[in-house]
Coordinates of N, CA and C in Angstrom, one line a residue:
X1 N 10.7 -6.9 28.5 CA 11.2 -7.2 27.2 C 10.7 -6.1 26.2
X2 N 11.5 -5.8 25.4 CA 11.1 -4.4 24.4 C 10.3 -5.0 23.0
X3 N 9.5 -4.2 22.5 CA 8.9 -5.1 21.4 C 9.6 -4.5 19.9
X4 N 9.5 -5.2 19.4 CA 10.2 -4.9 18.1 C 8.5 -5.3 16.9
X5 N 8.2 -4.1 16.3 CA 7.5 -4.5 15.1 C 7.8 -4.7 14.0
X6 N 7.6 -5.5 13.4 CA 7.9 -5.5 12.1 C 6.9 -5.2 11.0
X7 N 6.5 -4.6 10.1 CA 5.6 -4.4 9.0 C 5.4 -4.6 7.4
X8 N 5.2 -6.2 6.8 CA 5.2 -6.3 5.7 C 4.8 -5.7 4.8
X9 N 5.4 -5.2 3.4 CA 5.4 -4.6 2.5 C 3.9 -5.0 1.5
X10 N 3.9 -4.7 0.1 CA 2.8 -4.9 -0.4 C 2.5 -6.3 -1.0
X11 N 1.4 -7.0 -1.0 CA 1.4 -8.7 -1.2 C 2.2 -9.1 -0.2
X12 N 2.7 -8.8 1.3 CA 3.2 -9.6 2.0 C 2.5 -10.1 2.9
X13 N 2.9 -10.4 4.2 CA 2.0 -11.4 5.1 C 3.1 -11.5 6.7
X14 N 2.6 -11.5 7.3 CA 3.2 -11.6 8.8 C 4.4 -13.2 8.4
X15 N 4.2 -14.0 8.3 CA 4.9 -15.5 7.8 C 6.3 -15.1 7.5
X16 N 6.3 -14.3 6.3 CA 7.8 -13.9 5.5 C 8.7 -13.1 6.8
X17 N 8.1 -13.0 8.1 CA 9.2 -12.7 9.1 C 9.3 -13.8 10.1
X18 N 9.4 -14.9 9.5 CA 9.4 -15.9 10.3 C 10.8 -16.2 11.0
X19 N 11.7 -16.4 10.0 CA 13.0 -15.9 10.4 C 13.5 -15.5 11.7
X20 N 13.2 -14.5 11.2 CA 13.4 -13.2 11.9 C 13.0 -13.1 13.6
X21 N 11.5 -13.8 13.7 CA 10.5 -14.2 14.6 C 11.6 -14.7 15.9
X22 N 11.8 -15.7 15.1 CA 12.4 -17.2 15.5 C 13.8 -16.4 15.9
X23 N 15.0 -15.5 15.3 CA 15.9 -14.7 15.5 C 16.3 -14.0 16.7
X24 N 15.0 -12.9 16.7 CA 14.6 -11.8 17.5 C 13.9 -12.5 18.7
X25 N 13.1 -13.3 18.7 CA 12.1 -14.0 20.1 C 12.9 -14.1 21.1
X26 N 14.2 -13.9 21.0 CA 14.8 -14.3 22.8 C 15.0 -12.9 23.7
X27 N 15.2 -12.0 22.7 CA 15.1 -10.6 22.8 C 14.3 -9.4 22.8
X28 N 13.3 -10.2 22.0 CA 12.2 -9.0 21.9 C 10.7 -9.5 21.4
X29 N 9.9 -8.6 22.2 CA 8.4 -9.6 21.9 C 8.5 -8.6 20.4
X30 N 8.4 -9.9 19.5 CA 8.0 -9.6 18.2 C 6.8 -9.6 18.0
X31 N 6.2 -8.2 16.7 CA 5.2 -7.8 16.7 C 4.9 -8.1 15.5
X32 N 3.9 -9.0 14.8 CA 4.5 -9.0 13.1 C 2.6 -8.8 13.1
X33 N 1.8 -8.0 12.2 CA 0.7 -7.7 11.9 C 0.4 -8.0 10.7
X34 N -0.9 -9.0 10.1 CA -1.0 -9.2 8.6 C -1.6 -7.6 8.6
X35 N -1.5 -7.4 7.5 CA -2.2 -5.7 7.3 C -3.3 -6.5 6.6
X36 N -4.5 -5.4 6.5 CA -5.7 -5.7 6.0 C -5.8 -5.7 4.6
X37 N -6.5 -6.9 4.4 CA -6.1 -7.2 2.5 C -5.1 -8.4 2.4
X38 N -4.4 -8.8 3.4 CA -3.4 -9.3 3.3 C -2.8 -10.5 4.1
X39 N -2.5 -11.6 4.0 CA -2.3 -12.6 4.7 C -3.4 -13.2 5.6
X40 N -3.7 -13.5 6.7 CA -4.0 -13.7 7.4 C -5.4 -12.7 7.7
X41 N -5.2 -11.5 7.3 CA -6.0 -10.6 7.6 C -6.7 -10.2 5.8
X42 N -6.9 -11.4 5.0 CA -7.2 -10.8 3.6 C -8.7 -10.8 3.8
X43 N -9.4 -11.5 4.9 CA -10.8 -11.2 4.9 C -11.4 -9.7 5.4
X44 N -10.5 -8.5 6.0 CA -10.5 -7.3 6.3 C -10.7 -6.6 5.4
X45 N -11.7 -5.3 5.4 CA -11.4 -4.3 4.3 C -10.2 -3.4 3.9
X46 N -10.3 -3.6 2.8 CA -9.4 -2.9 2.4 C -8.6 -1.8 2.8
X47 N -8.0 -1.3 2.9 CA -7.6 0.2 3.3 C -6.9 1.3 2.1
X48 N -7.2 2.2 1.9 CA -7.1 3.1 0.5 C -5.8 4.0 0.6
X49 N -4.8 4.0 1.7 CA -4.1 5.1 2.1 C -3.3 4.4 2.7
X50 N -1.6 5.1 2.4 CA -0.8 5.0 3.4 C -1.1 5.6 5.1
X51 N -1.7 6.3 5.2 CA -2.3 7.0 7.0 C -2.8 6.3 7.4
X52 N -3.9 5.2 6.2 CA -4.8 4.6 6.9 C -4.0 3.8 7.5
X53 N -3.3 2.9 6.9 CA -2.4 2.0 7.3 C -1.5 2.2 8.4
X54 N -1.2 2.9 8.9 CA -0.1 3.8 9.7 C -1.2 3.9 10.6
X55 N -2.5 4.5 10.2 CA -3.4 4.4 11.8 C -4.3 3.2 12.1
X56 N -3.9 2.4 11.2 CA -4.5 0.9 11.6 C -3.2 0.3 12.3
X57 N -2.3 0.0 12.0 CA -1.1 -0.6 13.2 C -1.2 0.0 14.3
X58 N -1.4 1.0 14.7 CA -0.8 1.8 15.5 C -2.2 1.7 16.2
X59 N -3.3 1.1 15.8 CA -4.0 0.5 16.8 C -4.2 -0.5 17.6
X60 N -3.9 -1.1 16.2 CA -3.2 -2.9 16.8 C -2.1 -3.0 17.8
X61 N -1.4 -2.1 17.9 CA -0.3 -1.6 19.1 C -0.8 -1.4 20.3
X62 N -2.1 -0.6 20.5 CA -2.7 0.0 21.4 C -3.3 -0.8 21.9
X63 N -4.0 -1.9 20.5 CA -5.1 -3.3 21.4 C -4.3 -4.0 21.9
X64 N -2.9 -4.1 22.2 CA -2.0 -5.1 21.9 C -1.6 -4.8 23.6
X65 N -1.8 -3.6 24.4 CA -1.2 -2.5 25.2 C 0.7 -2.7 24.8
X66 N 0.8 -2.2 23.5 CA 2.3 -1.9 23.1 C 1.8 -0.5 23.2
X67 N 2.9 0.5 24.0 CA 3.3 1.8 23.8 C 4.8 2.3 23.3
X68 N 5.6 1.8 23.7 CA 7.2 2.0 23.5 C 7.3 0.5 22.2
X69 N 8.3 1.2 21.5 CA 8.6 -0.1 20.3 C 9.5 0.4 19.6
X70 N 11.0 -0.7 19.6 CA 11.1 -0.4 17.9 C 10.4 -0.7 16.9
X71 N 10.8 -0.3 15.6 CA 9.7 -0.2 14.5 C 10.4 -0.4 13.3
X72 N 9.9 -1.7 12.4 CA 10.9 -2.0 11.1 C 9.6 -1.8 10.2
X73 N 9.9 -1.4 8.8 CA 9.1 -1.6 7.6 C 10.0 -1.6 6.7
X74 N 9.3 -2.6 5.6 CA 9.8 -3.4 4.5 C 8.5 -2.8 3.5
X75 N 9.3 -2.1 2.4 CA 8.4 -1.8 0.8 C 7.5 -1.3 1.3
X76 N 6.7 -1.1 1.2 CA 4.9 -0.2 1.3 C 5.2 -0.5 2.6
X77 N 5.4 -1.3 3.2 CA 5.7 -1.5 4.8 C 6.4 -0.1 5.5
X78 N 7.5 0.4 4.6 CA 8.3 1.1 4.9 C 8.2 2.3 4.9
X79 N 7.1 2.6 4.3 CA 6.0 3.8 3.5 C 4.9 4.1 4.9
X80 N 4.5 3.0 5.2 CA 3.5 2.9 6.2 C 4.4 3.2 7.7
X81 N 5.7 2.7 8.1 CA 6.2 3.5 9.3 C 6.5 4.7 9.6
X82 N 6.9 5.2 8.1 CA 7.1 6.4 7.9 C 5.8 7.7 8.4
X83 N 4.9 7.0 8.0 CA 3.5 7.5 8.4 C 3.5 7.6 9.9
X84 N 3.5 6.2 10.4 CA 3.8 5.6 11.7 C 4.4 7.0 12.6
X85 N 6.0 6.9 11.7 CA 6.7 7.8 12.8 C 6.1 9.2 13.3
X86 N 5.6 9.9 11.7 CA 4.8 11.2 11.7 C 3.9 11.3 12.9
X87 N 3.4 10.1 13.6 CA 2.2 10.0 14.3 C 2.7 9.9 15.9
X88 N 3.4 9.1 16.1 CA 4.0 8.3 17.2 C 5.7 8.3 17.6
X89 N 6.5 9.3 16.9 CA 7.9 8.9 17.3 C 7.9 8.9 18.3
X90 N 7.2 9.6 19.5 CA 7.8 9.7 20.9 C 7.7 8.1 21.5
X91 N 7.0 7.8 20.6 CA 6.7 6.3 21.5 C 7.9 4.9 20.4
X92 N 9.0 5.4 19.4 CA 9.6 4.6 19.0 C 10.7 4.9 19.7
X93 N 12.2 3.9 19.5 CA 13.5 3.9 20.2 C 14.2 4.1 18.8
X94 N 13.6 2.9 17.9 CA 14.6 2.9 16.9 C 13.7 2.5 15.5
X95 N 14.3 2.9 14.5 CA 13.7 2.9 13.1 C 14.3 2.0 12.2
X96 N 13.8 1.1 11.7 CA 14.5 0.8 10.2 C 13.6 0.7 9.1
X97 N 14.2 1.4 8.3 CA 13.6 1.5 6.9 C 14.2 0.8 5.6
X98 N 13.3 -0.3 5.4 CA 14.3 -1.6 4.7 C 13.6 -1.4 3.1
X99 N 14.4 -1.8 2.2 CA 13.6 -1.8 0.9 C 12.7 -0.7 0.8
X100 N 12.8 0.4 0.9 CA 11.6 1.3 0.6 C 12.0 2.4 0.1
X101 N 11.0 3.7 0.3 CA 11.3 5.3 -0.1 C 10.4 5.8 0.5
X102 N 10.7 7.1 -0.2 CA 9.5 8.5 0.5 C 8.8 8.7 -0.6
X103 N 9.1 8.3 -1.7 CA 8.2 8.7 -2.8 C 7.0 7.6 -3.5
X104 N 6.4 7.8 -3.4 CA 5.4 6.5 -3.5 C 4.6 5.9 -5.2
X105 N 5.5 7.2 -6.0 CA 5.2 6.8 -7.4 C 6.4 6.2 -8.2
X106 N 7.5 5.3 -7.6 CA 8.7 4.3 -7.3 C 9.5 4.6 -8.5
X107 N 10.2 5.4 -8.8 CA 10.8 5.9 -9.6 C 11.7 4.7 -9.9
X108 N 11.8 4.7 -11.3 CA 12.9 3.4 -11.3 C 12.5 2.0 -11.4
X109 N 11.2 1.8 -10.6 CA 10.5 0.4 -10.7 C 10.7 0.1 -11.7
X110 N 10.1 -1.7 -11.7 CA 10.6 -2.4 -12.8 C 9.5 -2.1 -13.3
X111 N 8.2 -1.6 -13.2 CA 7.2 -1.5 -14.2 C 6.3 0.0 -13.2
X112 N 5.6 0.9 -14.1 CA 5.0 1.9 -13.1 C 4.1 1.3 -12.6
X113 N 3.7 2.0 -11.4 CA 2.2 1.3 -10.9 C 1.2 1.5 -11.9
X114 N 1.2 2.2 -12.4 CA -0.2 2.2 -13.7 C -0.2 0.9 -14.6
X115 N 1.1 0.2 -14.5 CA 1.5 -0.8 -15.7 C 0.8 -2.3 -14.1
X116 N 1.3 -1.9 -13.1 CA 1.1 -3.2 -12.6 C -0.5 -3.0 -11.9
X117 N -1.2 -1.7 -11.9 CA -2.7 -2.4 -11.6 C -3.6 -2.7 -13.1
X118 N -3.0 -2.2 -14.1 CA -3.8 -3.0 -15.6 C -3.1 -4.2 -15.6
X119 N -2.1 -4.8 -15.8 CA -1.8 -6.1 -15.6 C -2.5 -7.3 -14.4
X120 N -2.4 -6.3 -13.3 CA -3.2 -7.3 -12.0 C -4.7 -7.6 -12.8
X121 N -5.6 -6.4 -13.5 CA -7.0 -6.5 -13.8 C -6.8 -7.4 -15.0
X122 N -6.1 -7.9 -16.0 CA -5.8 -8.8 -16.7 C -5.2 -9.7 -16.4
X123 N -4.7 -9.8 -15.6 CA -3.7 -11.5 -15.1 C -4.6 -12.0 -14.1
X124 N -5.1 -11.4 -12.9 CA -5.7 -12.3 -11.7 C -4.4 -12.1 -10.7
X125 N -5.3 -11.8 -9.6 CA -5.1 -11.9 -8.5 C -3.8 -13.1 -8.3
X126 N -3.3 -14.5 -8.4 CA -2.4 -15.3 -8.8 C -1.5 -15.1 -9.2
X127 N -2.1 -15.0 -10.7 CA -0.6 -14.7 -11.5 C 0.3 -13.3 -11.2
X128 N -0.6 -12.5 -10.7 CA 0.2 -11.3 -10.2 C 1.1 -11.4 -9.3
X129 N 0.7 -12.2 -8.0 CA 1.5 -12.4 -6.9 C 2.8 -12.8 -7.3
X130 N 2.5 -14.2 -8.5 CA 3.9 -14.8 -8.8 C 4.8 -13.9 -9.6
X131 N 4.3 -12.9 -10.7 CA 4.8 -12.4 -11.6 C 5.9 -11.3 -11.0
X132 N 5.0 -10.7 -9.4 CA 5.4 -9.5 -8.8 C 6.7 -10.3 -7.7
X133 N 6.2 -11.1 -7.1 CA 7.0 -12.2 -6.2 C 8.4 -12.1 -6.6
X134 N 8.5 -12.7 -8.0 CA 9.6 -13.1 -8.4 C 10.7 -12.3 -8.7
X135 N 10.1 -10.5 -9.0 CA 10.9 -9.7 -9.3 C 11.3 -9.4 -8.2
X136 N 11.1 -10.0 -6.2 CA 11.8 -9.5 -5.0 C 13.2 -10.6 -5.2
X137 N 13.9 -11.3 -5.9 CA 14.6 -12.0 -5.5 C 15.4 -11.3 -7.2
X138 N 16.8 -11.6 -6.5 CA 17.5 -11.2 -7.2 C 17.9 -12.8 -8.4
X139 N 17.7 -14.0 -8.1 CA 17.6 -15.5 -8.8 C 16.2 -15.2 -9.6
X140 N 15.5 -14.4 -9.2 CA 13.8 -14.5 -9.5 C 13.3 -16.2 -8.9
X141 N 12.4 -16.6 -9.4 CA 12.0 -18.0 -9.5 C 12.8 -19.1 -8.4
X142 N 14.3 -18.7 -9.5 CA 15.2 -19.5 -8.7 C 15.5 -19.7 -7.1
X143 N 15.1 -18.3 -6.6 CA 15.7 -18.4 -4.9 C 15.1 -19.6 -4.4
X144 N 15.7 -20.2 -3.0 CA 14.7 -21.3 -2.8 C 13.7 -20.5 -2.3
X145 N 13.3 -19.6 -1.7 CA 12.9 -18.6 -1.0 C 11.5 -18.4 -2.0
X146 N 12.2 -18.6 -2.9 CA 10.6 -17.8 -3.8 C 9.4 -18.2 -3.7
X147 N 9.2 -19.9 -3.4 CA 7.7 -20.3 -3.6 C 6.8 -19.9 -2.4
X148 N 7.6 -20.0 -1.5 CA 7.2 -19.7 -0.1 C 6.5 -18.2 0.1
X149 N 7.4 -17.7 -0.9 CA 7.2 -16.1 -0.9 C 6.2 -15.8 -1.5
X150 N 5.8 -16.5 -2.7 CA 4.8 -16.0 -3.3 C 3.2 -16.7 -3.0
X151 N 3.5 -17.6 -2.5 CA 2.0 -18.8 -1.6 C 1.6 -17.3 -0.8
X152 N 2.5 -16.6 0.1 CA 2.2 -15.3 0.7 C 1.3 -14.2 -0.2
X153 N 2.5 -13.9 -1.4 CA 1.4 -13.0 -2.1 C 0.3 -13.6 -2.3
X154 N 0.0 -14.7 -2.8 CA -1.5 -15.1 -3.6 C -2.7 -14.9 -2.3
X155 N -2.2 -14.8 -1.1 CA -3.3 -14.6 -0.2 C -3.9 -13.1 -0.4
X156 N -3.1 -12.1 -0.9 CA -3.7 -10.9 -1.1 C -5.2 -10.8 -2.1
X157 N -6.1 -10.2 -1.5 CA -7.4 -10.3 -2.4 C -6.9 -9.0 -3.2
X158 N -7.9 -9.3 -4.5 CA -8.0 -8.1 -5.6 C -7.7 -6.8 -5.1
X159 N -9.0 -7.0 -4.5 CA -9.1 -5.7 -3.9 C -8.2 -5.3 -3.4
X160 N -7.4 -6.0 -2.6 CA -6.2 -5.3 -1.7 C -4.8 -4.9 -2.6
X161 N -4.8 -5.6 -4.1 CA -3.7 -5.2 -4.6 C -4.1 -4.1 -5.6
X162 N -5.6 -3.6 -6.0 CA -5.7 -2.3 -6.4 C -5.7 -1.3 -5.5
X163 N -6.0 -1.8 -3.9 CA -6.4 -0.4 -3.2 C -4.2 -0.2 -3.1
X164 N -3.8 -1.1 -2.1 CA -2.5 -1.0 -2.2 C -1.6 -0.1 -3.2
X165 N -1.8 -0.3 -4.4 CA -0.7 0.2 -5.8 C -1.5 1.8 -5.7
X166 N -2.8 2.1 -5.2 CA -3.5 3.1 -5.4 C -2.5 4.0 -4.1
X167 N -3.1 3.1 -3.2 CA -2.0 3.8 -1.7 C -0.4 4.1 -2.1
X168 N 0.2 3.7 -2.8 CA 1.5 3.8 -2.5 C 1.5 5.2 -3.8
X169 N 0.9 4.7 -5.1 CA 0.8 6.0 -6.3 C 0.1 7.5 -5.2
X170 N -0.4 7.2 -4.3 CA -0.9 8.7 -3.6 C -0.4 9.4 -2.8
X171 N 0.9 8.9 -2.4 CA 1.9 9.0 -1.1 C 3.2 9.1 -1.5
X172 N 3.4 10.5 -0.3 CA 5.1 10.9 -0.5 C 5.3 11.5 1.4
X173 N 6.7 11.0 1.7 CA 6.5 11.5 2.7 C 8.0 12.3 2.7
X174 N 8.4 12.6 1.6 CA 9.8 13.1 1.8 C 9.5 14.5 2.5
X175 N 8.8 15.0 2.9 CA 8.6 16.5 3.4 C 9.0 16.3 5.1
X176 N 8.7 14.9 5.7 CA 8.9 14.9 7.1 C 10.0 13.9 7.1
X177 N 11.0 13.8 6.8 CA 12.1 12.9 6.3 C 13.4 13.8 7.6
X178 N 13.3 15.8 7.4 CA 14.0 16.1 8.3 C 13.6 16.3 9.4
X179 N 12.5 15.6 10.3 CA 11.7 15.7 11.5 C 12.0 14.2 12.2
X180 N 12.1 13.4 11.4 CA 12.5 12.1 12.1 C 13.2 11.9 13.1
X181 N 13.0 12.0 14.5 CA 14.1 11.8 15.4 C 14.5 11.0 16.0
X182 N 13.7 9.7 16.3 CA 14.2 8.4 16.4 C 15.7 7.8 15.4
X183 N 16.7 7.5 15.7 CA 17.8 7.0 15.2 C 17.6 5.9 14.1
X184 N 18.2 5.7 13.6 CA 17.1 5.3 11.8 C 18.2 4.4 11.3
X185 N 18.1 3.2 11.3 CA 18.7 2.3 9.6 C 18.2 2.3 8.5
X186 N 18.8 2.6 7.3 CA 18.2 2.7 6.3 C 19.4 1.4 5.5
X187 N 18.3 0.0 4.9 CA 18.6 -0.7 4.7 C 17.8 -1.3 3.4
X188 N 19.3 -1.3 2.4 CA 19.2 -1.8 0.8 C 19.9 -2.8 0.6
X189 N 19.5 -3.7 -0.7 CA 20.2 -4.4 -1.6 C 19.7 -3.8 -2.3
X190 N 21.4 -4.2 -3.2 CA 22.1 -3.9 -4.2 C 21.2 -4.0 -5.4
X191 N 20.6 -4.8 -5.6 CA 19.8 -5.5 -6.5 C 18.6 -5.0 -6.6
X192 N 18.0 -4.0 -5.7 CA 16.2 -4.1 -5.5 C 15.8 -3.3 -7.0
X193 N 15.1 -4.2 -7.8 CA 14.3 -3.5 -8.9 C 13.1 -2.9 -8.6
X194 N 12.4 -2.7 -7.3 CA 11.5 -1.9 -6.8 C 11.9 -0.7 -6.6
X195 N 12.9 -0.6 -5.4 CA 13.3 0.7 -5.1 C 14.7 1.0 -5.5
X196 N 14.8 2.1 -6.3 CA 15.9 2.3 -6.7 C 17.2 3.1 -5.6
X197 N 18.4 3.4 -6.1 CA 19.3 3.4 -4.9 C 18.7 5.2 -4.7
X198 N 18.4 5.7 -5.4 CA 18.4 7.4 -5.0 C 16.6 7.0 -3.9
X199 N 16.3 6.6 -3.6 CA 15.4 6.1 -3.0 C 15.8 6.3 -1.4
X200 N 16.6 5.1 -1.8 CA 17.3 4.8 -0.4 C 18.4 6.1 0.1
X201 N 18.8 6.5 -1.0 CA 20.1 7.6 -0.7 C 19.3 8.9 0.0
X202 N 18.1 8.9 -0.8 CA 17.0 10.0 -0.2 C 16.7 10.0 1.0
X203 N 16.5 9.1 2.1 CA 16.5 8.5 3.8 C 17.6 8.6 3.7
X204 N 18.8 7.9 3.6 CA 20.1 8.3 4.1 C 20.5 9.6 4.3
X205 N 20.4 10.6 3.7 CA 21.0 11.4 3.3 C 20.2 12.8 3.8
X206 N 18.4 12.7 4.1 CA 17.9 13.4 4.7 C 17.3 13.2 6.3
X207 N 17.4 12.3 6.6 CA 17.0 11.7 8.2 C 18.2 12.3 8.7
X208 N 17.9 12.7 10.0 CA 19.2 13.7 10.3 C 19.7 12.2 11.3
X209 N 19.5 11.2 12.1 CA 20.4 10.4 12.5 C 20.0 8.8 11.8
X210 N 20.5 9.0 10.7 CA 20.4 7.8 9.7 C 21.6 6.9 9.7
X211 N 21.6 5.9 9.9 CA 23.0 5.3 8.9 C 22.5 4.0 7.8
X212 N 23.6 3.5 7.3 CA 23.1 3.0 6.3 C 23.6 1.7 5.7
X213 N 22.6 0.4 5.8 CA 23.6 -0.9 5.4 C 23.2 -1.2 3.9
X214 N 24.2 -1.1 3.3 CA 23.9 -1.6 1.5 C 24.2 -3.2 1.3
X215 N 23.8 -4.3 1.2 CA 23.9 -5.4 1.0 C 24.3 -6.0 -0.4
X216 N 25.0 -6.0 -0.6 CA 25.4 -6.9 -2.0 C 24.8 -8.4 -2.4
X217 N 24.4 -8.0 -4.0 CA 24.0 -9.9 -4.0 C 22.6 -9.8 -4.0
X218 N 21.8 -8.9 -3.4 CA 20.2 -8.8 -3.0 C 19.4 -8.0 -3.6
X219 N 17.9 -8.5 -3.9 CA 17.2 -7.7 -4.8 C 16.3 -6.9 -3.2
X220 N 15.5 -7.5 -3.5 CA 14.0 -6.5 -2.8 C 13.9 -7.3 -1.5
X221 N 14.4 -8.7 -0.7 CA 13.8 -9.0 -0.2 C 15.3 -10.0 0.6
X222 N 15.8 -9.0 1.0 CA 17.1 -9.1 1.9 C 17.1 -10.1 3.2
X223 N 16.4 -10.2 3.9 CA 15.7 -10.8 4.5 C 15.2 -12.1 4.7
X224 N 15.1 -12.8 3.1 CA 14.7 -14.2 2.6 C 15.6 -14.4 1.6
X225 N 16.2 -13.4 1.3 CA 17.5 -13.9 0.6 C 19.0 -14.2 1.5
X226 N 19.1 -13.1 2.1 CA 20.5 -13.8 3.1 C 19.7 -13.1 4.2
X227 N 18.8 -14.4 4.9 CA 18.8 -13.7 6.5 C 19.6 -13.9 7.5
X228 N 20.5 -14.3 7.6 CA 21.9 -14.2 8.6 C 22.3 -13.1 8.8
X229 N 22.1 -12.7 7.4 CA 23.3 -11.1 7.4 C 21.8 -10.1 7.4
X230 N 20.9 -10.0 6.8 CA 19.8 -9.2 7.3 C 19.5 -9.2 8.9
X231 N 19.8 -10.5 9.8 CA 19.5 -10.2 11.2 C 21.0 -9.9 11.6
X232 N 21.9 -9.8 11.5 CA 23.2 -9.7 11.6 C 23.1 -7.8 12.0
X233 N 22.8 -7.3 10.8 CA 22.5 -6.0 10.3 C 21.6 -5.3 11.4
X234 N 20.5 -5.8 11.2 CA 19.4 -5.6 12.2 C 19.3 -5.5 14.1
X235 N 20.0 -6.6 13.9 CA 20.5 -6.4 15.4 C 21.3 -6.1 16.0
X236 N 22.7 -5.6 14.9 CA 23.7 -4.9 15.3 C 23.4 -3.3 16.2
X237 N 22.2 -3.0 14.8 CA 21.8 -1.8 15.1 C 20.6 -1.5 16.3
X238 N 20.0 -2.5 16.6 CA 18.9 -2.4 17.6 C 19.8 -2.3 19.5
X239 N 20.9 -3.2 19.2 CA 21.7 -3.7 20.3 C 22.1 -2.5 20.6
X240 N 22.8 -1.4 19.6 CA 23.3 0.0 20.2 C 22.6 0.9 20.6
X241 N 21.2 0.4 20.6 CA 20.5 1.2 22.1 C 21.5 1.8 22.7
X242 N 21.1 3.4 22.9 CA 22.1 3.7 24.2 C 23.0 4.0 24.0
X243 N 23.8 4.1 22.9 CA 25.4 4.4 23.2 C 25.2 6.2 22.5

């Protein structure tokens, strides 16, 4: 059975691919890792870099004895495969790049990262989660999706949401964007006030075997908003292995 990883974005948590878990498990050993700072793993040190992060999974692969894998990343998640690929393509099949970019100072966000680590140092660790949570849903608050989503962020410690916003403001990988050789989905909604569409158009448009699903109706977090059609999407493209 082939492993499929999955890699949560920033304030996320292994849980928010529960879905998906439950989706993919008849097909593929799913791989879902808290990153360090974060969920499950918020008692870990921090990590200061997108590489680090990219060479911290990619260990957890190795302790794991995963060598061959597909490979998904979501938001900072998607930032961190990207790294991933730089390091390891020979050992992926297939790529998806969901909610993210190559540019890591998020042009377009709903607020800059300068605005959201002085707000985190004045709001708390909490209020940040929910305040940031809510801008992944295109209902905000309203999705049912949201409370669940954000119980996830609040597990992120301080630290992990200043080193994180630091990691993503330091990081650009659009320079190895035309080296990617692994066959690549690059996957948006319509809606994401994180990543804007020249973001996404930027992987589509430079990954030389990209294609590309745009979802309507969805902000940041496709996935927990309509996951039918996010695994629908997902597994369309994993299934054409081979052709």
């Amino acid at each position: 059975m082939k492993t499929l990883v999955l890699v949560h974005g920033f304030m996320g948590g292994s849980t928010q691919w529960d879905a998906q878990a439950a989706h993919f498990g008849d097909r593929y050993n799913v791989f879902a890792p808290d990153l360090p700072g974060f969920g499950a793993n918020r008692h870990l040190p921090v990590l200061h870099s997108i590489p680090a992060f990219a060479d911290w999974v990619i260990g957890e692969l190795r302790r794991n004895g995963i060598k061959r894998y597909h490979l998904l990343g979501h938001s900072m998640g998607g930032m961190i495969v990207q790294e991933m690929t730089r390091r390891d393509q020979d050992n992926i099949d297939r790529l998806v790049l969901y909610g993210t970019g190559a540019i890591g100072v998020l042009p377009g966000r709903f607020e800059t990262i300068e605005q959201s680590k002085a707000r985190a140092l004045a709001d708390g660790a909490q209020a940040t989660a929910r305040r940031i949570a809510a801008t992944w849903f295109l209902e905000h608050q309203q999705d049912p999706a949201f409370e669940s989503c954000a119980a996830i962020a609040e597990n992120a410690s301080p630290d992990a949401i200043q080193a994180g916003l630091d990691a993503m403001q330091a990081w650009r990988g659009d320079d190895f964007l035309p080296s990617i050789t692994p066959e690549t989905l690059v996957l948006w909604g319509d809606g994401d006030r994180t990543y804007q569409w020249q973001q996404a158009h930027q992987l589509w448009e430079t990954i030389p075997r990209s294609n590309l699903a745009v979802v309507p109706n969805c902000a940041h977090a496709v996935h927990l908003e309509m996951p039918e059609v996010f695994n629908l999407l997902v597994g369309g493209f994993l299934a054409r292995e081979g052709e």
